[in-house]
Amino acid sequence: MELSGSLRDFPVEDIIKFLSLSKRTGVLSITGVDVRGEEIKGDIFFKEGRIINAKGGEREGEDAVFYLLTAKTGNFSFVKQDNEGVKNLINKDTEELLFEAAKKVKLLEDVIKRLPPFDTVFEINPRPSSAKISLGKNEWYILNMFRGGKSIKEVVKESSFSEGDTLSAILSLFAGGLITRKEINIEEIIPRKTEKKGETLNTSITFGPPLYPTPDPEANRVYTAVDGRKNIGKLIKALRMDRKTLLYYLLVLMSQGYVIIDTDAETLHRIETEVRG
Protein backbone atom coordinates (compact mmCIF):
# COMPACT_ATOMS: atom_id res chain seq x y z
CA MET A 1 0.00 0.00 0.00
CA GLU A 2 1.60 3.23 -1.15
CA LEU A 3 -0.62 5.78 0.64
CA SER A 4 -3.28 5.51 3.32
CA GLY A 5 -4.86 7.67 5.96
CA SER A 6 -7.94 9.29 7.44
CA LEU A 7 -10.31 11.56 5.54
CA ARG A 8 -10.46 13.77 8.62
CA ASP A 9 -6.83 14.67 8.00
CA PHE A 10 -6.86 14.55 4.20
CA PRO A 11 -10.14 15.40 2.40
CA VAL A 12 -10.84 13.51 -0.82
CA GLU A 13 -10.38 16.66 -2.92
CA ASP A 14 -6.88 17.26 -1.50
CA ILE A 15 -5.87 13.64 -2.09
CA ILE A 16 -7.00 13.86 -5.72
CA LYS A 17 -5.03 17.08 -6.22
CA PHE A 18 -1.90 15.48 -4.77
CA LEU A 19 -2.19 12.38 -6.95
CA SER A 20 -2.82 14.55 -9.99
CA LEU A 21 0.16 16.85 -9.40
CA SER A 22 2.48 13.91 -8.68
CA LYS A 23 1.36 12.14 -11.88
CA ARG A 24 0.44 8.92 -10.09
CA THR A 25 -1.00 5.84 -11.76
CA GLY A 26 -3.14 3.55 -9.64
CA VAL A 27 -6.39 3.35 -7.73
CA LEU A 28 -7.61 5.50 -4.86
CA SER A 29 -10.05 3.61 -2.63
CA ILE A 30 -12.46 5.49 -0.37
CA THR A 31 -14.45 4.02 2.52
CA GLY A 32 -16.38 6.26 4.85
CA VAL A 33 -19.53 8.23 5.60
CA ASP A 34 -20.99 10.90 3.33
CA VAL A 35 -22.76 14.20 4.01
CA ARG A 36 -26.06 12.31 4.40
CA GLY A 37 -24.61 10.15 7.17
CA GLU A 38 -24.66 7.07 4.94
CA GLU A 39 -21.87 4.61 4.23
CA ILE A 40 -19.90 5.29 1.09
CA LYS A 41 -17.38 3.16 -0.76
CA GLY A 42 -15.68 3.33 -4.12
CA ASP A 43 -12.57 3.69 -6.26
CA ILE A 44 -11.04 6.43 -8.42
CA PHE A 45 -8.66 5.31 -11.17
CA PHE A 46 -5.66 7.43 -12.18
CA LYS A 47 -3.41 7.31 -15.23
CA GLU A 48 -0.34 9.53 -14.94
CA GLY A 49 -2.21 11.88 -12.63
CA ARG A 50 -5.37 12.07 -14.72
CA ILE A 51 -8.65 10.57 -13.52
CA ILE A 52 -9.84 8.13 -16.17
CA ASN A 53 -12.74 6.51 -14.33
CA ALA A 54 -14.40 6.04 -10.95
CA LYS A 55 -16.84 3.58 -9.42
CA GLY A 56 -18.93 4.02 -6.31
CA GLY A 57 -22.27 2.57 -5.29
CA GLU A 58 -24.10 2.04 -8.57
CA ARG A 59 -22.35 4.99 -10.20
CA GLU A 60 -19.52 5.15 -12.69
CA GLY A 61 -17.52 7.94 -14.31
CA GLU A 62 -18.04 11.57 -13.30
CA ASP A 63 -21.10 10.75 -11.17
CA ALA A 64 -18.98 8.37 -9.11
CA VAL A 65 -16.30 11.05 -8.57
CA PHE A 66 -18.98 13.42 -7.30
CA TYR A 67 -20.40 10.65 -5.08
CA LEU A 68 -17.01 9.90 -3.52
CA LEU A 69 -16.26 13.58 -2.96
CA THR A 70 -19.23 13.70 -0.57
CA ALA A 71 -17.30 11.47 1.88
CA LYS A 72 -16.52 13.53 4.97
CA THR A 73 -15.15 10.90 7.35
CA GLY A 74 -13.54 7.52 6.81
CA ASN A 75 -10.34 6.20 5.32
CA PHE A 76 -8.49 6.16 2.03
CA SER A 77 -5.75 4.12 0.42
CA PHE A 78 -3.85 4.42 -2.85
CA VAL A 79 -2.03 1.57 -4.55
CA LYS A 80 -0.10 1.44 -7.81
CA GLN A 81 -1.61 -0.46 -10.71
CA ASP A 82 -1.39 0.08 -14.45
CA ASN A 83 -5.19 0.39 -15.01
CA GLU A 84 -4.76 -0.96 -18.53
CA GLY A 85 -8.10 -2.76 -18.36
CA VAL A 86 -10.03 0.20 -16.90
CA LYS A 87 -12.49 1.99 -19.20
CA ASN A 88 -11.60 5.61 -19.90
CA LEU A 89 -14.92 7.31 -19.15
CA ILE A 90 -13.59 10.67 -17.94
CA ASN A 91 -11.85 13.06 -20.30
CA LYS A 92 -12.06 16.29 -18.32
CA ASP A 93 -9.10 18.02 -16.77
CA THR A 94 -8.85 17.18 -13.06
CA GLU A 95 -9.12 20.82 -12.02
CA GLU A 96 -12.28 21.30 -14.08
CA LEU A 97 -13.74 18.05 -12.76
CA LEU A 98 -13.10 19.05 -9.14
CA PHE A 99 -14.53 22.53 -9.69
CA GLU A 100 -17.79 21.13 -11.07
CA ALA A 101 -17.98 18.47 -8.36
CA ALA A 102 -17.35 21.02 -5.59
CA LYS A 103 -20.36 23.05 -6.77
CA LYS A 104 -22.52 19.92 -6.74
CA VAL A 105 -21.36 18.94 -3.26
CA LYS A 106 -22.09 22.44 -1.94
CA LEU A 107 -25.57 22.33 -3.48
CA LEU A 108 -26.17 18.89 -2.00
CA GLU A 109 -25.10 20.04 1.47
CA ASP A 110 -27.39 23.09 1.27
CA VAL A 111 -30.37 20.97 0.18
CA ILE A 112 -29.77 18.35 2.89
CA LYS A 113 -29.81 21.03 5.59
CA ARG A 114 -33.29 22.11 4.46
CA LEU A 115 -34.84 18.66 4.02
CA PRO A 116 -36.04 16.19 6.68
CA PRO A 117 -34.07 12.93 7.14
CA PHE A 118 -33.86 10.84 3.98
CA ASP A 119 -35.93 8.01 5.47
CA THR A 120 -38.92 10.36 5.87
CA VAL A 121 -41.89 9.09 3.85
CA PHE A 122 -43.82 11.66 1.83
CA GLU A 123 -46.98 11.49 -0.24
CA ILE A 124 -48.66 13.96 -2.59
CA ASN A 125 -50.56 16.60 -0.64
CA PRO A 126 -54.20 16.41 -1.81
CA ARG A 127 -54.85 19.92 -0.52
CA PRO A 128 -51.82 22.11 -1.31
CA SER A 129 -51.90 25.61 0.11
CA SER A 130 -51.38 27.24 -3.27
CA ALA A 131 -54.27 27.12 -5.74
CA LYS A 132 -51.94 27.92 -8.64
CA ILE A 133 -49.25 25.32 -9.26
CA SER A 134 -46.36 26.01 -11.62
CA LEU A 135 -43.87 23.17 -11.92
CA GLY A 136 -41.11 22.27 -14.32
CA LYS A 137 -40.90 18.92 -16.10
CA ASN A 138 -38.48 17.49 -13.54
CA GLU A 139 -40.67 18.54 -10.63
CA TRP A 140 -43.81 16.98 -12.17
CA TYR A 141 -41.88 13.75 -12.68
CA ILE A 142 -40.60 13.70 -9.09
CA LEU A 143 -44.01 14.68 -7.70
CA ASN A 144 -45.61 11.63 -9.32
CA MET A 145 -42.97 9.39 -7.76
CA PHE A 146 -44.42 10.21 -4.33
CA ARG A 147 -47.84 8.88 -5.32
CA GLY A 148 -48.81 6.32 -2.68
CA GLY A 149 -45.94 7.33 -0.42
CA LYS A 150 -42.17 6.97 -0.72
CA SER A 151 -39.15 8.05 1.27
CA ILE A 152 -36.72 10.65 -0.03
CA LYS A 153 -34.08 7.92 -0.20
CA GLU A 154 -36.32 5.72 -2.38
CA VAL A 155 -37.13 8.55 -4.78
CA VAL A 156 -33.46 9.51 -5.14
CA LYS A 157 -32.56 5.90 -5.89
CA GLU A 158 -35.36 5.35 -8.42
CA SER A 159 -35.19 8.73 -10.15
CA SER A 160 -33.75 8.90 -13.66
CA PHE A 161 -32.32 12.35 -12.85
CA SER A 162 -29.06 13.06 -11.04
CA GLU A 163 -29.10 13.06 -7.26
CA GLY A 164 -28.63 16.82 -7.13
CA ASP A 165 -31.47 17.53 -9.57
CA THR A 166 -33.75 15.08 -7.77
CA LEU A 167 -33.09 16.57 -4.34
CA SER A 168 -33.55 20.10 -5.66
CA ALA A 169 -36.94 19.09 -7.08
CA ILE A 170 -37.92 17.42 -3.79
CA LEU A 171 -36.94 20.55 -1.87
CA SER A 172 -39.06 22.68 -4.20
CA LEU A 173 -42.06 20.36 -3.74
CA PHE A 174 -41.56 20.25 0.02
CA ALA A 175 -41.20 24.02 0.35
CA GLY A 176 -44.27 24.54 -1.85
CA GLY A 177 -46.40 22.22 0.25
CA LEU A 178 -47.03 19.85 -2.66
CA ILE A 179 -45.79 16.83 -0.72
CA THR A 180 -46.55 16.07 2.90
CA ARG A 181 -45.28 13.55 5.43
CA LYS A 182 -47.19 10.31 5.24
CA GLU A 183 -48.66 9.13 8.50
CA ILE A 184 -47.58 5.52 8.94
CA ASN A 185 -49.91 3.07 10.68
CA ILE A 186 -47.71 1.55 13.37
CA GLU A 187 -49.68 -1.70 13.42
CA GLU A 188 -48.93 -2.28 9.73
CA ILE A 189 -45.15 -2.27 10.29
CA ILE A 190 -43.57 -5.71 9.91
CA PRO A 191 -40.64 -6.26 12.29
CA ARG A 192 -38.04 -8.84 11.32
CA LYS A 193 -35.19 -10.70 12.95
CA THR A 194 -31.54 -9.86 12.34
CA GLU A 195 -28.77 -12.40 11.87
CA LYS A 196 -27.89 -12.09 15.56
CA LYS A 197 -28.75 -15.20 17.55
CA GLY A 198 -28.65 -16.03 21.24
CA GLU A 199 -30.39 -18.35 23.67
CA THR A 200 -30.69 -15.72 26.41
CA LEU A 201 -31.64 -12.19 25.47
CA ASN A 202 -30.28 -9.24 27.39
CA THR A 203 -33.44 -7.23 27.89
CA SER A 204 -32.08 -4.08 29.49
CA ILE A 205 -33.24 -1.30 27.21
CA THR A 206 -30.56 1.09 25.99
CA PHE A 207 -32.46 4.31 25.36
CA GLY A 208 -33.67 4.82 28.92
CA PRO A 209 -34.64 3.13 32.18
CA PRO A 210 -37.03 0.16 31.97
CA LEU A 211 -40.68 1.13 32.22
CA TYR A 212 -41.62 -2.12 33.91
CA PRO A 213 -39.99 -5.52 34.52
CA THR A 214 -38.68 -7.32 31.44
CA PRO A 215 -38.45 -11.05 32.20
CA ASP A 216 -36.54 -13.04 29.61
CA PRO A 217 -39.44 -15.40 28.82
CA GLU A 218 -41.60 -12.51 27.59
CA ALA A 219 -38.84 -11.04 25.46
CA ASN A 220 -38.12 -14.48 24.03
CA ARG A 221 -41.81 -15.03 23.34
CA VAL A 222 -41.96 -11.84 21.28
CA TYR A 223 -38.67 -12.67 19.55
CA THR A 224 -39.95 -16.13 18.61
CA ALA A 225 -43.18 -14.71 17.18
CA VAL A 226 -41.36 -12.25 14.90
CA ASP A 227 -41.15 -14.07 11.56
CA GLY A 228 -40.84 -11.27 8.99
CA ARG A 229 -44.43 -11.83 7.83
CA LYS A 230 -46.66 -10.76 10.71
CA ASN A 231 -47.16 -7.05 11.19
CA ILE A 232 -47.41 -5.51 14.64
CA GLY A 233 -51.20 -5.73 14.59
CA LYS A 234 -51.08 -9.48 13.93
CA LEU A 235 -48.39 -9.98 16.58
CA ILE A 236 -50.63 -8.29 19.15
CA LYS A 237 -53.38 -10.81 18.38
CA ALA A 238 -51.07 -13.83 18.10
CA LEU A 239 -49.37 -13.13 21.43
CA ARG A 240 -52.53 -11.83 23.14
CA MET A 241 -50.45 -8.93 24.34
CA ASP A 242 -51.52 -5.32 24.64
CA ARG A 243 -50.07 -2.92 22.08
CA LYS A 244 -47.92 -0.89 24.48
CA THR A 245 -46.30 -3.99 25.98
CA LEU A 246 -45.52 -5.47 22.56
CA LEU A 247 -44.03 -2.21 21.32
CA TYR A 248 -41.90 -2.05 24.45
CA TYR A 249 -40.45 -5.51 23.89
CA LEU A 250 -39.86 -4.79 20.21
CA LEU A 251 -37.87 -1.70 21.18
CA VAL A 252 -35.92 -3.77 23.70
CA LEU A 253 -35.11 -6.38 21.06
CA MET A 254 -34.22 -3.70 18.54
CA SER A 255 -31.91 -1.96 21.02
CA GLN A 256 -30.08 -5.26 21.53
CA GLY A 257 -29.75 -5.86 17.79
CA TYR A 258 -32.11 -8.85 17.59
CA VAL A 259 -34.95 -7.20 15.68
CA ILE A 260 -35.23 -4.56 12.96
CA ILE A 261 -38.20 -2.21 12.81
CA ASP A 262 -38.23 -0.88 9.25
CA THR A 263 -39.64 2.63 9.50
CA ASP A 264 -38.53 6.24 9.47
CA ALA A 265 -37.06 8.09 12.43
CA GLU A 266 -40.24 10.06 13.05
CA THR A 267 -42.41 6.93 13.32
CA LEU A 268 -39.84 5.27 15.56
CA HIS A 269 -40.00 8.34 17.80
CA ARG A 270 -43.81 8.00 17.87
CA ILE A 271 -43.41 4.39 19.01
CA GLU A 272 -41.00 5.38 21.79
CA THR A 273 -43.32 8.20 22.88
CA GLU A 274 -46.30 5.82 23.01
CA VAL A 275 -44.34 3.32 25.09
CA ARG A 276 -43.27 6.01 27.53
CA GLY A 277 -46.70 7.66 27.68
mmCIF file of C-alpha atoms in Angstrom:
data_model
loop_
_atom_site.group_PDB
_atom_site.id
_atom_site.type_symbol
_atom_site.label_atom_id
_atom_site.label_comp_id
_atom_site.label_asym_id
_atom_site.label_seq_id
_atom_site.Cartn_x
_atom_site.Cartn_y
_atom_site.Cartn_z
ATOM 1 C CA MET A 1 0.000 0.000 0.000
ATOM 2 C CA GLU A 2 1.599 3.235 -1.152
ATOM 3 C CA LEU A 3 -0.620 5.783 0.635
ATOM 4 C CA SER A 4 -3.277 5.506 3.318
ATOM 5 C CA GLY A 5 -4.863 7.669 5.964
ATOM 6 C CA SER A 6 -7.942 9.285 7.435
ATOM 7 C CA LEU A 7 -10.311 11.561 5.536
ATOM 8 C CA ARG A 8 -10.464 13.775 8.621
ATOM 9 C CA ASP A 9 -6.831 14.673 7.998
ATOM 10 C CA PHE A 10 -6.865 14.550 4.196
ATOM 11 C CA PRO A 11 -10.138 15.396 2.397
ATOM 12 C CA VAL A 12 -10.842 13.506 -0.823
ATOM 13 C CA GLU A 13 -10.381 16.657 -2.918
ATOM 14 C CA ASP A 14 -6.881 17.260 -1.501
ATOM 15 C CA ILE A 15 -5.871 13.642 -2.091
ATOM 16 C CA ILE A 16 -7.004 13.860 -5.724
ATOM 17 C CA LYS A 17 -5.033 17.080 -6.223
ATOM 18 C CA PHE A 18 -1.897 15.483 -4.772
ATOM 19 C CA LEU A 19 -2.192 12.379 -6.952
ATOM 20 C CA SER A 20 -2.816 14.546 -9.995
ATOM 21 C CA LEU A 21 0.160 16.846 -9.401
ATOM 22 C CA SER A 22 2.479 13.914 -8.678
ATOM 23 C CA LYS A 23 1.361 12.143 -11.884
ATOM 24 C CA ARG A 24 0.439 8.922 -10.088
ATOM 25 C CA THR A 25 -1.004 5.843 -11.764
ATOM 26 C CA GLY A 26 -3.137 3.548 -9.645
ATOM 27 C CA VAL A 27 -6.387 3.350 -7.732
ATOM 28 C CA LEU A 28 -7.611 5.502 -4.856
ATOM 29 C CA SER A 29 -10.049 3.609 -2.626
ATOM 30 C CA ILE A 30 -12.458 5.492 -0.367
ATOM 31 C CA THR A 31 -14.447 4.018 2.523
ATOM 32 C CA GLY A 32 -16.384 6.262 4.851
ATOM 33 C CA VAL A 33 -19.531 8.231 5.605
ATOM 34 C CA ASP A 34 -20.988 10.898 3.329
ATOM 35 C CA VAL A 35 -22.756 14.200 4.015
ATOM 36 C CA ARG A 36 -26.058 12.313 4.396
ATOM 37 C CA GLY A 37 -24.614 10.150 7.168
ATOM 38 C CA GLU A 38 -24.659 7.072 4.941
ATOM 39 C CA GLU A 39 -21.872 4.614 4.233
ATOM 40 C CA ILE A 40 -19.896 5.294 1.093
ATOM 41 C CA LYS A 41 -17.377 3.158 -0.756
ATOM 42 C CA GLY A 42 -15.681 3.330 -4.124
ATOM 43 C CA ASP A 43 -12.566 3.689 -6.255
ATOM 44 C CA ILE A 44 -11.045 6.428 -8.421
ATOM 45 C CA PHE A 45 -8.662 5.313 -11.168
ATOM 46 C CA PHE A 46 -5.656 7.434 -12.181
ATOM 47 C CA LYS A 47 -3.412 7.308 -15.234
ATOM 48 C CA GLU A 48 -0.335 9.526 -14.937
ATOM 49 C CA GLY A 49 -2.205 11.881 -12.626
ATOM 50 C CA ARG A 50 -5.367 12.066 -14.722
ATOM 51 C CA ILE A 51 -8.650 10.573 -13.522
ATOM 52 C CA ILE A 52 -9.837 8.134 -16.171
ATOM 53 C CA ASN A 53 -12.739 6.511 -14.330
ATOM 54 C CA ALA A 54 -14.397 6.036 -10.954
ATOM 55 C CA LYS A 55 -16.838 3.583 -9.422
ATOM 56 C CA GLY A 56 -18.935 4.021 -6.315
ATOM 57 C CA GLY A 57 -22.274 2.566 -5.293
ATOM 58 C CA GLU A 58 -24.102 2.037 -8.574
ATOM 59 C CA ARG A 59 -22.353 4.990 -10.199
ATOM 60 C CA GLU A 60 -19.519 5.154 -12.685
ATOM 61 C CA GLY A 61 -17.519 7.936 -14.309
ATOM 62 C CA GLU A 62 -18.043 11.570 -13.304
ATOM 63 C CA ASP A 63 -21.099 10.751 -11.173
ATOM 64 C CA ALA A 64 -18.977 8.374 -9.114
ATOM 65 C CA VAL A 65 -16.299 11.050 -8.568
ATOM 66 C CA PHE A 66 -18.984 13.416 -7.299
ATOM 67 C CA TYR A 67 -20.402 10.653 -5.083
ATOM 68 C CA LEU A 68 -17.006 9.898 -3.525
ATOM 69 C CA LEU A 69 -16.257 13.585 -2.962
ATOM 70 C CA THR A 70 -19.225 13.697 -0.567
ATOM 71 C CA ALA A 71 -17.300 11.473 1.883
ATOM 72 C CA LYS A 72 -16.518 13.525 4.975
ATOM 73 C CA THR A 73 -15.150 10.900 7.351
ATOM 74 C CA GLY A 74 -13.543 7.525 6.812
ATOM 75 C CA ASN A 75 -10.336 6.198 5.320
ATOM 76 C CA PHE A 76 -8.492 6.156 2.027
ATOM 77 C CA SER A 77 -5.748 4.124 0.417
ATOM 78 C CA PHE A 78 -3.853 4.416 -2.850
ATOM 79 C CA VAL A 79 -2.029 1.574 -4.548
ATOM 80 C CA LYS A 80 -0.104 1.439 -7.806
ATOM 81 C CA GLN A 81 -1.613 -0.462 -10.713
ATOM 82 C CA ASP A 82 -1.386 0.083 -14.447
ATOM 83 C CA ASN A 83 -5.186 0.390 -15.005
ATOM 84 C CA GLU A 84 -4.763 -0.958 -18.532
ATOM 85 C CA GLY A 85 -8.104 -2.758 -18.360
ATOM 86 C CA VAL A 86 -10.029 0.205 -16.904
ATOM 87 C CA LYS A 87 -12.489 1.990 -19.203
ATOM 88 C CA ASN A 88 -11.602 5.607 -19.901
ATOM 89 C CA LEU A 89 -14.923 7.312 -19.151
ATOM 90 C CA ILE A 90 -13.589 10.666 -17.942
ATOM 91 C CA ASN A 91 -11.847 13.060 -20.303
ATOM 92 C CA LYS A 92 -12.056 16.288 -18.318
ATOM 93 C CA ASP A 93 -9.102 18.023 -16.771
ATOM 94 C CA THR A 94 -8.854 17.178 -13.057
ATOM 95 C CA GLU A 95 -9.122 20.822 -12.017
ATOM 96 C CA GLU A 96 -12.280 21.295 -14.084
ATOM 97 C CA LEU A 97 -13.744 18.055 -12.755
ATOM 98 C CA LEU A 98 -13.095 19.053 -9.139
ATOM 99 C CA PHE A 99 -14.531 22.530 -9.692
ATOM 100 C CA GLU A 100 -17.792 21.131 -11.067
ATOM 101 C CA ALA A 101 -17.977 18.470 -8.356
ATOM 102 C CA ALA A 102 -17.351 21.021 -5.589
ATOM 103 C CA LYS A 103 -20.356 23.052 -6.767
ATOM 104 C CA LYS A 104 -22.521 19.924 -6.744
ATOM 105 C CA VAL A 105 -21.359 18.935 -3.261
ATOM 106 C CA LYS A 106 -22.093 22.438 -1.939
ATOM 107 C CA LEU A 107 -25.574 22.326 -3.484
ATOM 108 C CA LEU A 108 -26.167 18.887 -1.996
ATOM 109 C CA GLU A 109 -25.101 20.039 1.470
ATOM 110 C CA ASP A 110 -27.388 23.086 1.268
ATOM 111 C CA VAL A 111 -30.367 20.967 0.183
ATOM 112 C CA ILE A 112 -29.770 18.350 2.887
ATOM 113 C CA LYS A 113 -29.810 21.032 5.586
ATOM 114 C CA ARG A 114 -33.286 22.107 4.459
ATOM 115 C CA LEU A 115 -34.840 18.663 4.019
ATOM 116 C CA PRO A 116 -36.038 16.188 6.675
ATOM 117 C CA PRO A 117 -34.069 12.931 7.142
ATOM 118 C CA PHE A 118 -33.858 10.838 3.978
ATOM 119 C CA ASP A 119 -35.929 8.008 5.474
ATOM 120 C CA THR A 120 -38.922 10.357 5.873
ATOM 121 C CA VAL A 121 -41.887 9.087 3.851
ATOM 122 C CA PHE A 122 -43.821 11.662 1.833
ATOM 123 C CA GLU A 123 -46.975 11.495 -0.236
ATOM 124 C CA ILE A 124 -48.664 13.956 -2.586
ATOM 125 C CA ASN A 125 -50.562 16.602 -0.643
ATOM 126 C CA PRO A 126 -54.200 16.406 -1.807
ATOM 127 C CA ARG A 127 -54.846 19.923 -0.516
ATOM 128 C CA PRO A 128 -51.822 22.105 -1.315
ATOM 129 C CA SER A 129 -51.905 25.607 0.112
ATOM 130 C CA SER A 130 -51.378 27.236 -3.274
ATOM 131 C CA ALA A 131 -54.265 27.116 -5.745
ATOM 132 C CA LYS A 132 -51.941 27.920 -8.641
ATOM 133 C CA ILE A 133 -49.247 25.325 -9.261
ATOM 134 C CA SER A 134 -46.362 26.006 -11.617
ATOM 135 C CA LEU A 135 -43.868 23.169 -11.922
ATOM 136 C CA GLY A 136 -41.107 22.266 -14.317
ATOM 137 C CA LYS A 137 -40.897 18.920 -16.101
ATOM 138 C CA ASN A 138 -38.475 17.492 -13.540
ATOM 139 C CA GLU A 139 -40.673 18.543 -10.633
ATOM 140 C CA TRP A 140 -43.805 16.984 -12.166
ATOM 141 C CA TYR A 141 -41.883 13.751 -12.677
ATOM 142 C CA ILE A 142 -40.597 13.699 -9.091
ATOM 143 C CA LEU A 143 -44.012 14.676 -7.701
ATOM 144 C CA ASN A 144 -45.613 11.633 -9.316
ATOM 145 C CA MET A 145 -42.972 9.388 -7.763
ATOM 146 C CA PHE A 146 -44.421 10.215 -4.334
ATOM 147 C CA ARG A 147 -47.836 8.877 -5.317
ATOM 148 C CA GLY A 148 -48.814 6.317 -2.684
ATOM 149 C CA GLY A 149 -45.942 7.325 -0.422
ATOM 150 C CA LYS A 150 -42.172 6.974 -0.724
ATOM 151 C CA SER A 151 -39.148 8.050 1.267
ATOM 152 C CA ILE A 152 -36.722 10.654 -0.033
ATOM 153 C CA LYS A 153 -34.082 7.916 -0.202
ATOM 154 C CA GLU A 154 -36.318 5.719 -2.380
ATOM 155 C CA VAL A 155 -37.134 8.551 -4.776
ATOM 156 C CA VAL A 156 -33.463 9.511 -5.143
ATOM 157 C CA LYS A 157 -32.560 5.897 -5.890
ATOM 158 C CA GLU A 158 -35.361 5.352 -8.419
ATOM 159 C CA SER A 159 -35.188 8.735 -10.155
ATOM 160 C CA SER A 160 -33.746 8.901 -13.656
ATOM 161 C CA PHE A 161 -32.320 12.351 -12.848
ATOM 162 C CA SER A 162 -29.062 13.056 -11.038
ATOM 163 C CA GLU A 163 -29.102 13.056 -7.257
ATOM 164 C CA GLY A 164 -28.627 16.817 -7.126
ATOM 165 C CA ASP A 165 -31.467 17.528 -9.566
ATOM 166 C CA THR A 166 -33.753 15.077 -7.773
ATOM 167 C CA LEU A 167 -33.087 16.570 -4.340
ATOM 168 C CA SER A 168 -33.549 20.104 -5.665
ATOM 169 C CA ALA A 169 -36.936 19.090 -7.083
ATOM 170 C CA ILE A 170 -37.923 17.422 -3.792
ATOM 171 C CA LEU A 171 -36.942 20.550 -1.867
ATOM 172 C CA SER A 172 -39.062 22.679 -4.201
ATOM 173 C CA LEU A 173 -42.057 20.362 -3.744
ATOM 174 C CA PHE A 174 -41.562 20.250 0.022
ATOM 175 C CA ALA A 175 -41.204 24.023 0.353
ATOM 176 C CA GLY A 176 -44.266 24.541 -1.850
ATOM 177 C CA GLY A 177 -46.404 22.217 0.250
ATOM 178 C CA LEU A 178 -47.032 19.847 -2.663
ATOM 179 C CA ILE A 179 -45.785 16.830 -0.723
ATOM 180 C CA THR A 180 -46.549 16.069 2.900
ATOM 181 C CA ARG A 181 -45.275 13.552 5.429
ATOM 182 C CA LYS A 182 -47.192 10.306 5.237
ATOM 183 C CA GLU A 183 -48.662 9.133 8.497
ATOM 184 C CA ILE A 184 -47.579 5.518 8.937
ATOM 185 C CA ASN A 185 -49.914 3.075 10.682
ATOM 186 C CA ILE A 186 -47.711 1.547 13.368
ATOM 187 C CA GLU A 187 -49.684 -1.702 13.425
ATOM 188 C CA GLU A 188 -48.929 -2.275 9.733
ATOM 189 C CA ILE A 189 -45.155 -2.265 10.289
ATOM 190 C CA ILE A 190 -43.571 -5.707 9.906
ATOM 191 C CA PRO A 191 -40.639 -6.263 12.289
ATOM 192 C CA ARG A 192 -38.039 -8.840 11.317
ATOM 193 C CA LYS A 193 -35.187 -10.699 12.946
ATOM 194 C CA THR A 194 -31.542 -9.858 12.343
ATOM 195 C CA GLU A 195 -28.773 -12.404 11.874
ATOM 196 C CA LYS A 196 -27.885 -12.087 15.559
ATOM 197 C CA LYS A 197 -28.750 -15.198 17.551
ATOM 198 C CA GLY A 198 -28.646 -16.030 21.236
ATOM 199 C CA GLU A 199 -30.392 -18.347 23.668
ATOM 200 C CA THR A 200 -30.685 -15.719 26.406
ATOM 201 C CA LEU A 201 -31.638 -12.194 25.474
ATOM 202 C CA ASN A 202 -30.277 -9.240 27.388
ATOM 203 C CA THR A 203 -33.439 -7.230 27.894
ATOM 204 C CA SER A 204 -32.076 -4.075 29.495
ATOM 205 C CA ILE A 205 -33.239 -1.303 27.208
ATOM 206 C CA THR A 206 -30.559 1.086 25.986
ATOM 207 C CA PHE A 207 -32.455 4.311 25.358
ATOM 208 C CA GLY A 208 -33.672 4.819 28.923
ATOM 209 C CA PRO A 209 -34.642 3.129 32.183
ATOM 210 C CA PRO A 210 -37.029 0.158 31.969
ATOM 211 C CA LEU A 211 -40.675 1.130 32.222
ATOM 212 C CA TYR A 212 -41.618 -2.122 33.908
ATOM 213 C CA PRO A 213 -39.986 -5.525 34.520
ATOM 214 C CA THR A 214 -38.681 -7.325 31.441
ATOM 215 C CA PRO A 215 -38.448 -11.045 32.204
ATOM 216 C CA ASP A 216 -36.539 -13.037 29.612
ATOM 217 C CA PRO A 217 -39.439 -15.401 28.823
ATOM 218 C CA GLU A 218 -41.600 -12.513 27.593
ATOM 219 C CA ALA A 219 -38.837 -11.035 25.461
ATOM 220 C CA ASN A 220 -38.123 -14.481 24.032
ATOM 221 C CA ARG A 221 -41.810 -15.027 23.337
ATOM 222 C CA VAL A 222 -41.960 -11.837 21.277
ATOM 223 C CA TYR A 223 -38.674 -12.666 19.552
ATOM 224 C CA THR A 224 -39.946 -16.131 18.613
ATOM 225 C CA ALA A 225 -43.177 -14.706 17.176
ATOM 226 C CA VAL A 226 -41.357 -12.252 14.898
ATOM 227 C CA ASP A 227 -41.147 -14.067 11.560
ATOM 228 C CA GLY A 228 -40.845 -11.272 8.993
ATOM 229 C CA ARG A 229 -44.433 -11.830 7.833
ATOM 230 C CA LYS A 230 -46.662 -10.761 10.713
ATOM 231 C CA ASN A 231 -47.155 -7.050 11.187
ATOM 232 C CA ILE A 232 -47.407 -5.505 14.644
ATOM 233 C CA GLY A 233 -51.203 -5.727 14.594
ATOM 234 C CA LYS A 234 -51.080 -9.476 13.933
ATOM 235 C CA LEU A 235 -48.391 -9.976 16.577
ATOM 236 C CA ILE A 236 -50.633 -8.291 19.153
ATOM 237 C CA LYS A 237 -53.377 -10.812 18.376
ATOM 238 C CA ALA A 238 -51.073 -13.826 18.097
ATOM 239 C CA LEU A 239 -49.367 -13.126 21.426
ATOM 240 C CA ARG A 240 -52.526 -11.832 23.141
ATOM 241 C CA MET A 241 -50.448 -8.933 24.336
ATOM 242 C CA ASP A 242 -51.519 -5.320 24.639
ATOM 243 C CA ARG A 243 -50.066 -2.916 22.085
ATOM 244 C CA LYS A 244 -47.920 -0.893 24.480
ATOM 245 C CA THR A 245 -46.298 -3.995 25.977
ATOM 246 C CA LEU A 246 -45.517 -5.466 22.563
ATOM 247 C CA LEU A 247 -44.027 -2.205 21.324
ATOM 248 C CA TYR A 248 -41.898 -2.053 24.450
ATOM 249 C CA TYR A 249 -40.447 -5.512 23.887
ATOM 250 C CA LEU A 250 -39.857 -4.790 20.205
ATOM 251 C CA LEU A 251 -37.866 -1.701 21.180
ATOM 252 C CA VAL A 252 -35.919 -3.772 23.699
ATOM 253 C CA LEU A 253 -35.109 -6.382 21.063
ATOM 254 C CA MET A 254 -34.217 -3.695 18.545
ATOM 255 C CA SER A 255 -31.911 -1.956 21.024
ATOM 256 C CA GLN A 256 -30.081 -5.256 21.530
ATOM 257 C CA GLY A 257 -29.753 -5.856 17.789
ATOM 258 C CA TYR A 258 -32.107 -8.848 17.585
ATOM 259 C CA VAL A 259 -34.952 -7.200 15.684
ATOM 260 C CA ILE A 260 -35.226 -4.558 12.961
ATOM 261 C CA ILE A 261 -38.198 -2.208 12.811
ATOM 262 C CA ASP A 262 -38.231 -0.877 9.254
ATOM 263 C CA THR A 263 -39.636 2.627 9.495
ATOM 264 C CA ASP A 264 -38.533 6.237 9.468
ATOM 265 C CA ALA A 265 -37.055 8.086 12.435
ATOM 266 C CA GLU A 266 -40.240 10.061 13.048
ATOM 267 C CA THR A 267 -42.409 6.931 13.323
ATOM 268 C CA LEU A 268 -39.838 5.274 15.564
ATOM 269 C CA HIS A 269 -40.003 8.337 17.803
ATOM 270 C CA ARG A 270 -43.805 7.998 17.868
ATOM 271 C CA ILE A 271 -43.415 4.390 19.014
ATOM 272 C CA GLU A 272 -40.999 5.380 21.785
ATOM 273 C CA THR A 273 -43.323 8.197 22.879
ATOM 274 C CA GLU A 274 -46.296 5.820 23.008
ATOM 275 C CA VAL A 275 -44.336 3.319 25.091
ATOM 276 C CA ARG A 276 -43.274 6.010 27.532
ATOM 277 C CA GLY A 277 -46.699 7.657 27.676
#
